[in-house]
Tab-separated table of C-alpha atoms in Angstrom:
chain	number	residue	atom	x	y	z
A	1	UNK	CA	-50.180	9.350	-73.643
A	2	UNK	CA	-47.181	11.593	-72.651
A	3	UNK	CA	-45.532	13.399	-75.170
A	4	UNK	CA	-41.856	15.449	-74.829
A	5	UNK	CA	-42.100	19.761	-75.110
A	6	UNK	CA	-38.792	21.199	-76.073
A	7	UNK	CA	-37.625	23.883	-73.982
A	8	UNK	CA	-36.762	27.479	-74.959
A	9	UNK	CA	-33.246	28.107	-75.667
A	10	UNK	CA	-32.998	31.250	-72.968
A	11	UNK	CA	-34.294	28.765	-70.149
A	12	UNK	CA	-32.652	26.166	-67.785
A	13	UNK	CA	-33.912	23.235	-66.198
A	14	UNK	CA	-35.268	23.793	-62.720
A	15	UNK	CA	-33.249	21.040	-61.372
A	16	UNK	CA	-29.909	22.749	-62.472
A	17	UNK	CA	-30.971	25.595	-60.298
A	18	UNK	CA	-30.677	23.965	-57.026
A	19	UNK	CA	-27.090	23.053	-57.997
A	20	UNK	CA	-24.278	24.907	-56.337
A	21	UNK	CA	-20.202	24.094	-56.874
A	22	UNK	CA	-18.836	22.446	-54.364
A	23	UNK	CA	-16.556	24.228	-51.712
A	24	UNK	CA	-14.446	22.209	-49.166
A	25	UNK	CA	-15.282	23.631	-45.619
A	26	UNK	CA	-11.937	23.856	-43.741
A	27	UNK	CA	-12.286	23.602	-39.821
A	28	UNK	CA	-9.736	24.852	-37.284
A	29	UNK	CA	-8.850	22.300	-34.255
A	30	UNK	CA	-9.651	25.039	-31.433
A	31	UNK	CA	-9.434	22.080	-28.485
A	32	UNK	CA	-6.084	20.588	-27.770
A	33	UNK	CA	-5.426	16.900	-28.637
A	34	UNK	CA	-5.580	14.737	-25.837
A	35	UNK	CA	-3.749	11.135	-26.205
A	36	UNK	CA	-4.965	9.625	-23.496
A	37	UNK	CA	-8.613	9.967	-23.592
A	38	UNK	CA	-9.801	6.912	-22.684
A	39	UNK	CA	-10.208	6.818	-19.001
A	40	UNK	CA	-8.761	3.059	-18.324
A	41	UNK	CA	-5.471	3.968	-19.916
A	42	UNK	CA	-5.388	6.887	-17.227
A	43	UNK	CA	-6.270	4.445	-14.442
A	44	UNK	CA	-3.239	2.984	-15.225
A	45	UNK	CA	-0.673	5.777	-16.155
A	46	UNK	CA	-2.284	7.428	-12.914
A	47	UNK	CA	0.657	5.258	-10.827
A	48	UNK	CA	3.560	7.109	-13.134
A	49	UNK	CA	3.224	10.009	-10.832
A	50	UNK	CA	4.575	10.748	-7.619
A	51	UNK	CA	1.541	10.604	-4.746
A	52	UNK	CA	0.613	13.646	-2.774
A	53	UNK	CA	1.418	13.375	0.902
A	54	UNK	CA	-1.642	13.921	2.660
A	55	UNK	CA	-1.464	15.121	6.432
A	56	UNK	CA	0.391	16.844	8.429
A	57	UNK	CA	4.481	15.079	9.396
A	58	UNK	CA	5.802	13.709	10.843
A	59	UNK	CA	2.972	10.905	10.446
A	60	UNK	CA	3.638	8.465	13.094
A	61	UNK	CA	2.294	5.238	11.896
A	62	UNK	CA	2.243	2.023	14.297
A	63	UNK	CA	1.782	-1.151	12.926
A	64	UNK	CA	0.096	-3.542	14.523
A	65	UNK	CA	-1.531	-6.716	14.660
A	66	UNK	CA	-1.967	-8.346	18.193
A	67	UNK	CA	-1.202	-11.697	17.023
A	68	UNK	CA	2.243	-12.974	16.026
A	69	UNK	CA	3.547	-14.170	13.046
A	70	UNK	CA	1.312	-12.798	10.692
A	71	UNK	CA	3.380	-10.174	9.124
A	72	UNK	CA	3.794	-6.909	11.099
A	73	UNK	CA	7.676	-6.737	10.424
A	74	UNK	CA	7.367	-7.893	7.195
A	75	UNK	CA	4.976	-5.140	6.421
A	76	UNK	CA	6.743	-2.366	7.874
A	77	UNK	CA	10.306	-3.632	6.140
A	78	UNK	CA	8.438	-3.399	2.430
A	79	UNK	CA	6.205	-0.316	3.158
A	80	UNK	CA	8.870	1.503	4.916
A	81	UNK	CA	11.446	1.218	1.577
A	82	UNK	CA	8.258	1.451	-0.949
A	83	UNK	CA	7.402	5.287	1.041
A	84	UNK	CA	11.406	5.845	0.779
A	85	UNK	CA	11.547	4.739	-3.311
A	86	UNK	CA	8.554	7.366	-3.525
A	87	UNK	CA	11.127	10.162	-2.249
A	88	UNK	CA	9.692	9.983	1.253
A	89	UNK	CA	11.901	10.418	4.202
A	90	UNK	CA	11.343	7.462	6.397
A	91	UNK	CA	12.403	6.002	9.631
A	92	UNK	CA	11.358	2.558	10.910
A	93	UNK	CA	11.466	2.296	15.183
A	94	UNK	CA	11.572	-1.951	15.898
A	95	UNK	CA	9.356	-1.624	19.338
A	96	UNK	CA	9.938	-5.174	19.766
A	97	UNK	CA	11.906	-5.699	22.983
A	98	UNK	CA	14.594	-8.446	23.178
A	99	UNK	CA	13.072	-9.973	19.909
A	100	UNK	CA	13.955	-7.912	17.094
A	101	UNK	CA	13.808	-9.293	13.757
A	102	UNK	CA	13.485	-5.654	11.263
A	103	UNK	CA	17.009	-5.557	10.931
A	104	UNK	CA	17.887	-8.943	9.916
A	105	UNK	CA	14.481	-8.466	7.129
A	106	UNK	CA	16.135	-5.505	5.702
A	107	UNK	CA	19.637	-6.622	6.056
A	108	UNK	CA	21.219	-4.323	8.522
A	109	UNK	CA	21.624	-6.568	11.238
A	110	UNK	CA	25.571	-5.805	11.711
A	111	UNK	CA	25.503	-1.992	11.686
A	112	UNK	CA	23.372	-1.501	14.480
A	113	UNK	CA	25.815	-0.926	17.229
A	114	UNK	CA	23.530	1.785	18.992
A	115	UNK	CA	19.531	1.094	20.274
A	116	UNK	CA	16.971	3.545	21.528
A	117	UNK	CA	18.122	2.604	25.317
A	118	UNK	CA	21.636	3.516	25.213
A	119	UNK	CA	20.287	6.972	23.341
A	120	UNK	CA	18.384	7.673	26.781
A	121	UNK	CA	21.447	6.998	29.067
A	122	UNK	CA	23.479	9.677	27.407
A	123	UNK	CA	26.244	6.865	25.942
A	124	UNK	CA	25.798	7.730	22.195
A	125	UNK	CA	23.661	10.552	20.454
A	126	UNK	CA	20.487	9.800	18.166
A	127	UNK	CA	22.414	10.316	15.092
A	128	UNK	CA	24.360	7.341	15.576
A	129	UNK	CA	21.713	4.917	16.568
A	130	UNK	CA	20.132	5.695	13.305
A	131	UNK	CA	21.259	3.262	10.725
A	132	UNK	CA	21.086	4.444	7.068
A	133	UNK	CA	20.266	2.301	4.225
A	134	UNK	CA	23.019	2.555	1.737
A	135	UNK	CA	20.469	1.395	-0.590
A	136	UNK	CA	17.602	4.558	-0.217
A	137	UNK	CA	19.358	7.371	1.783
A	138	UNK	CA	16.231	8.331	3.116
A	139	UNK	CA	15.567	5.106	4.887
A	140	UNK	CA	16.338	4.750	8.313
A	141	UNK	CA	16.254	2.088	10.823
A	142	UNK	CA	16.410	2.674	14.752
A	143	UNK	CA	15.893	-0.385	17.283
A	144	UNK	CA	15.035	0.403	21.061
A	145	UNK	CA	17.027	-2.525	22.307
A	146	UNK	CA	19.755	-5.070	21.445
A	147	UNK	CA	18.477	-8.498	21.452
A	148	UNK	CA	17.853	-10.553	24.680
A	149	UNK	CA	17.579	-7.497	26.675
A	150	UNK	CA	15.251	-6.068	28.867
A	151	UNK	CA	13.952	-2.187	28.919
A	152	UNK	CA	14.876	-0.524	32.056
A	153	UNK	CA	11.531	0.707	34.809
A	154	UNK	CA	11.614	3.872	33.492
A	155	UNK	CA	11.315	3.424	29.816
A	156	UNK	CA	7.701	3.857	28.507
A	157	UNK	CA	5.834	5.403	26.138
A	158	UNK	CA	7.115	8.930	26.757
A	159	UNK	CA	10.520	8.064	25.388
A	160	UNK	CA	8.793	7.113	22.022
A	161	UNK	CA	6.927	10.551	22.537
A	162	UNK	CA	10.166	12.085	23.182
A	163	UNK	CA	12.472	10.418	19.967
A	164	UNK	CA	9.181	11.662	17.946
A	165	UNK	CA	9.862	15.269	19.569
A	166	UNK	CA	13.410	14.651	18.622
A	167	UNK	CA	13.130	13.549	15.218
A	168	UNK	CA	11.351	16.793	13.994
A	169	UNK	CA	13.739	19.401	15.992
A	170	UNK	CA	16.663	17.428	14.202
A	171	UNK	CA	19.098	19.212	11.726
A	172	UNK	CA	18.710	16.730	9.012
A	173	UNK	CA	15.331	17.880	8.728
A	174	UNK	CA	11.646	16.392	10.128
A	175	UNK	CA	11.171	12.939	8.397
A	176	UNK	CA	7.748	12.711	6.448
A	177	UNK	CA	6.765	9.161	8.009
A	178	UNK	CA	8.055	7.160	11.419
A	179	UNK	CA	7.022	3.522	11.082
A	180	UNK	CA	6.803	2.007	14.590
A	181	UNK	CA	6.942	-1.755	14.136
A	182	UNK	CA	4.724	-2.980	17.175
A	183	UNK	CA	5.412	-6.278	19.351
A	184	UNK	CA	2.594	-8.706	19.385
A	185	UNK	CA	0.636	-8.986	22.228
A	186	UNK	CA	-1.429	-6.297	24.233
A	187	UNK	CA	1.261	-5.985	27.733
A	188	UNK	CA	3.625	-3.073	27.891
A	189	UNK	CA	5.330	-3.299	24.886
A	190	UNK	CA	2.061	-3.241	23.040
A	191	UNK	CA	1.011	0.204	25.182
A	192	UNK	CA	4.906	1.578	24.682
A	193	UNK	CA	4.114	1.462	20.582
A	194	UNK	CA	1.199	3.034	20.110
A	195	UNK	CA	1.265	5.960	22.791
A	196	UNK	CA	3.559	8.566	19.987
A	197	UNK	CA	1.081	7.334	17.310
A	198	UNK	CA	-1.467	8.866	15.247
A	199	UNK	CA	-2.211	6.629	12.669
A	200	UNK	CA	-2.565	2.734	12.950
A	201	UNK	CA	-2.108	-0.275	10.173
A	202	UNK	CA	-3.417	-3.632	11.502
A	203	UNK	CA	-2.378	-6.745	9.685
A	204	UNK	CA	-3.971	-9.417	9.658
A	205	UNK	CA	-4.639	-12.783	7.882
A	206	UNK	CA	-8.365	-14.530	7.161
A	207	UNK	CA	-8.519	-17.094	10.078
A	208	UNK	CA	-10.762	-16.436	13.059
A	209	UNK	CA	-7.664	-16.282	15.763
A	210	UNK	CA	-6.233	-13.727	13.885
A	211	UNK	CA	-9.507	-11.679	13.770
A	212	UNK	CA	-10.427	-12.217	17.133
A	213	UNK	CA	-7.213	-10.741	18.087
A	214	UNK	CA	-7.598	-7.924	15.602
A	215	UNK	CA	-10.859	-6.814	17.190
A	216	UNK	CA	-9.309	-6.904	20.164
A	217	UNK	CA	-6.666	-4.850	18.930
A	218	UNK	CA	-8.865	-2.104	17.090
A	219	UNK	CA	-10.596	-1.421	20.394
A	220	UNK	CA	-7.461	-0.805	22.602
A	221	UNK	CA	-6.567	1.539	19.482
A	222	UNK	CA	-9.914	3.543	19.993
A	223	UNK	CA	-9.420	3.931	23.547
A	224	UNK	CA	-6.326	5.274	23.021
A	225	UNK	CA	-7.707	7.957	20.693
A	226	UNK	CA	-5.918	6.561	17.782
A	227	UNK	CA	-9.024	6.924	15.310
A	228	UNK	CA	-7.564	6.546	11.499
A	229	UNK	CA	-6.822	2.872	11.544
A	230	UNK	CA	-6.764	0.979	8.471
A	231	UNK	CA	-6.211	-2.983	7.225
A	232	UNK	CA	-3.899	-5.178	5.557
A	233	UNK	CA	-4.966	-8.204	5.074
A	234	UNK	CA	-1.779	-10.718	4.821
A	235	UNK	CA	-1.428	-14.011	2.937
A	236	UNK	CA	-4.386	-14.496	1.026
A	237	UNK	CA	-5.302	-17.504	-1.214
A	238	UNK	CA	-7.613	-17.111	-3.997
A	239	UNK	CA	-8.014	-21.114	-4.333
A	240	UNK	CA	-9.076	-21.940	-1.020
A	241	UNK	CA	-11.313	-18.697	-0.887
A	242	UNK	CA	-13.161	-20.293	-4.024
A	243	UNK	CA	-12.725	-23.534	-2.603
A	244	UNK	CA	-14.668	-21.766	0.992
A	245	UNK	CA	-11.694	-23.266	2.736
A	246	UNK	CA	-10.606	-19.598	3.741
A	247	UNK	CA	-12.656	-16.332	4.952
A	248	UNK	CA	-12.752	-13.993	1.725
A	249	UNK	CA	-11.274	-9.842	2.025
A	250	UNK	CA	-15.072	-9.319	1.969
A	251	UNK	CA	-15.821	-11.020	4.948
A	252	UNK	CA	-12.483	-9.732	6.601
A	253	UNK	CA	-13.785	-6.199	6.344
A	254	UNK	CA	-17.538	-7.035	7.268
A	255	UNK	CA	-16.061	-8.445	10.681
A	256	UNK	CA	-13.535	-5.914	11.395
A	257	UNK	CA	-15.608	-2.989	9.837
A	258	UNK	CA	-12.395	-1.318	8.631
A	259	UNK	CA	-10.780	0.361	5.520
A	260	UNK	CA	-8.532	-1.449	3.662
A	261	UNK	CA	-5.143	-0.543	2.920
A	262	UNK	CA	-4.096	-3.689	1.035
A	263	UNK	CA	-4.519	-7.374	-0.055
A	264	UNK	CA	-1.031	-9.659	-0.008
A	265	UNK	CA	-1.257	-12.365	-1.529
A	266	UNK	CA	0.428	-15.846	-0.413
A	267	UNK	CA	3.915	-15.870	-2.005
A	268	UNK	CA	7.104	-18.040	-1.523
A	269	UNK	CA	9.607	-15.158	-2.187
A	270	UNK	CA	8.903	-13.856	1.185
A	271	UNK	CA	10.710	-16.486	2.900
A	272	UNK	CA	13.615	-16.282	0.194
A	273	UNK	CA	13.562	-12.384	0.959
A	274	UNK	CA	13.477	-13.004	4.589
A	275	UNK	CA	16.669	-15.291	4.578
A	276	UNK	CA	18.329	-13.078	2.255
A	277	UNK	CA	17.409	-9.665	4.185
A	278	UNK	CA	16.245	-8.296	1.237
A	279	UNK	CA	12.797	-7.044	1.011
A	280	UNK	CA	10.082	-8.289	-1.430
A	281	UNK	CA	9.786	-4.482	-3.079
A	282	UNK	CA	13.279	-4.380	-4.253
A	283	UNK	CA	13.230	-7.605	-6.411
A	284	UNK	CA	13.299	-7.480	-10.205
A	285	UNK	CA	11.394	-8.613	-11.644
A	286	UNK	CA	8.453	-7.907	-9.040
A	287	UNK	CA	6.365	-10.004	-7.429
A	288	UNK	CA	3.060	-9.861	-6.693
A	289	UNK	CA	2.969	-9.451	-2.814
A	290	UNK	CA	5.798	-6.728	-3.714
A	291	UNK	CA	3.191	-5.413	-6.341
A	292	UNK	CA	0.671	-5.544	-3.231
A	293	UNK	CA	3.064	-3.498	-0.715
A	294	UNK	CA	3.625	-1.029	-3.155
A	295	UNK	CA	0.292	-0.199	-3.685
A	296	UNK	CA	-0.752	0.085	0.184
A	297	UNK	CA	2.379	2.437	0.523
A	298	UNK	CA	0.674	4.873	-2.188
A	299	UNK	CA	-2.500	4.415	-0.910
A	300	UNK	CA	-1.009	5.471	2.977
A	301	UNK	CA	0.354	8.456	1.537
A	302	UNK	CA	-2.578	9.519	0.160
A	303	UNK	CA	-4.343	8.482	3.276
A	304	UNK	CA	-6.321	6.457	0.530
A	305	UNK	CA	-8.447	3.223	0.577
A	306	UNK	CA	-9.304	0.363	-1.379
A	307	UNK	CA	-12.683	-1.529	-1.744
A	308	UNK	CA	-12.912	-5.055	-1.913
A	309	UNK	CA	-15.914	-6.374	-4.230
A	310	UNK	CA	-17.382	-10.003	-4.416
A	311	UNK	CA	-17.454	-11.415	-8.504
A	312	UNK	CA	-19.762	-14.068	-8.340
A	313	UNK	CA	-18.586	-16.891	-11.502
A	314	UNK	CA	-21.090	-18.204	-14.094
A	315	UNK	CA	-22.370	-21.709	-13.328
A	316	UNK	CA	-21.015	-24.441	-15.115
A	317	UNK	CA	-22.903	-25.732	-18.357
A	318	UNK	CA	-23.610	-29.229	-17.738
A	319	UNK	CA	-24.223	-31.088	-20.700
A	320	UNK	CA	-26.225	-34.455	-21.360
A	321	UNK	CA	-23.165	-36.340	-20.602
A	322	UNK	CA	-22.681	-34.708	-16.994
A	323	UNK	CA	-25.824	-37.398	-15.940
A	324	UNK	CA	-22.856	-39.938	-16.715
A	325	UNK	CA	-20.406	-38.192	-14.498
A	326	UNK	CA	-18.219	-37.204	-17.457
């Protein structure tokens, strides 16, 4: 049987002992507070800032394709003002001979009243062949010949080489990128627009013509010891690629065995762009093939390159009525 001792009045009880009075511990904040932690938000705030320009400029850039019609001048109109909205001095060379079509895409078909050809016969200087946008100040746009004309025997690929020469000796300063918008087609034209280049951008679309020409293409390129060549690949459709009516970006890059500098999705604006002469970039709001050009322009700066991944979709749940065909 348990029975209760009174304590003595000079003693405590043990358990008071191993109480203390409670003191808030205050804590200094010795790290700096960083609001944007969380490394998806930074993925996207990464595109607030301006790109580094990688390389050494003038970069001469050709764009290329070997096939027609599927997007070369389109390409160069919307990369060439997406590199001049980043603060980049550009200038855009149409290579194609008696069938230019850059100036009408960008709307400056009535002030060119000087080409690349008159330059070389002494009848105007370089200065004035150069149109300015009036939109971007830093865009320019040079054409080699009027339309419906034909290039003289002695114009090659060492008057490219020597406008390039030109360019950088220039008072205005040595632009940071000269787009060279390549005829299709591997004759002389074709040899003419790559010769001053250093860099190459082949477009292309997901059909085999277009990718047997491409291959083509990227092995002329290697000969000519043009080595950093990357991809666009031009009207995509996600539908039919689910549909397997159309070669996905995956197996684009498998055949070709290139980087990839962009995906551009089909989009209608283009040819509402096109007849209006004003490029896909400058709408508001965007698009997404204008979302898609700007991105390849950052990622050309940056001498960057994107990855294209295959997402394989859950099967369907089929239920008991599926057996019914509902």
């Amino acid at each position: 049987m348990l029975t209760l001792k009174p304590l003595p009045a000079n003693t405590k009880p043990s358990f008071l002992h191993s109480l203390t009075p409670f003191r808030p511990k205050t804590q200094t904040l010795t790290k700096p507070f960083k609001p944007h932690s969380n490394p998806a938000i930074q993925s996207v705030l990464q595109w607030n800032r301006k790109p580094e320009l990688a390389g050494e400029t003038p970069r001469v850039v050709v764009i290329t394709s070997g096939k027609g019609g599927v997007g070369k001048t389109t390409t160069t109109a919307n990369v060439g003002l997406s590199l001049a909205r980043l603060g980049f001095s550009v200038v855009s060379v149409d290579a194609d001979v008696g069938l230019r079509n850059l100036d009408l895409l960008l709307g400056l078909e009535n002030r060119v009243n000087y080409t690349l050809v008159e330059v070389m016969n002494g009848d105007c200087r370089l200065d004035q062949a150069l149109v300015r946008d009036k939109r971007w100040s830093n865009f320019e746009l040079l054409c080699i010949s009027k339309p419906r004309s034909k290039l003289p025997l002695g114009f090659g690929g060492k008057a490219l080489v020597w406008l390039v020469e030109s360019l950088k000796s220039r008072q205005e300063g040595c632009p940071h990128f000269i787009l060279i918008d390549c005829p299709a087609g591997i004759d002389a034209g074709f040899i003419t627009a790559i010769t001053p280049a250093n860099e190459a951008v082949l477009v292309t679309t997901p059909d085999i013509t277009s990718l047997r020409d491409a291959d083509r293409v990227v092995g002329l390129l290697e000969c000519d010891g043009i080595r950093d060549i990357k991809m666009i690949v031009n009207r995509v459709r996600t539908d039919m690629i689910k549909g397997e009516d159309m070669m996905s970006v995956l197996d684009v890059q498998e055949m070709l065995g290139l980087a990839l500098l962009g995906v551009i999705p089909e989009d209608t604006e283009v040819i509402r762009s096109t007849n209006r002469g004003y490029p896909l970039v400058l709408n508001k709001p965007p698009t997404l093939a204008g979302l898609a050009f700007e991105q390849a322009a950052w990622r050309l700066v940056e001498q960057d390159s994107m990855k294209a991944v295959m997402v394989e979709e859950e099967p369907k749940k089929r239920g008991f009525f599926s057996f019914f065909g509902v």
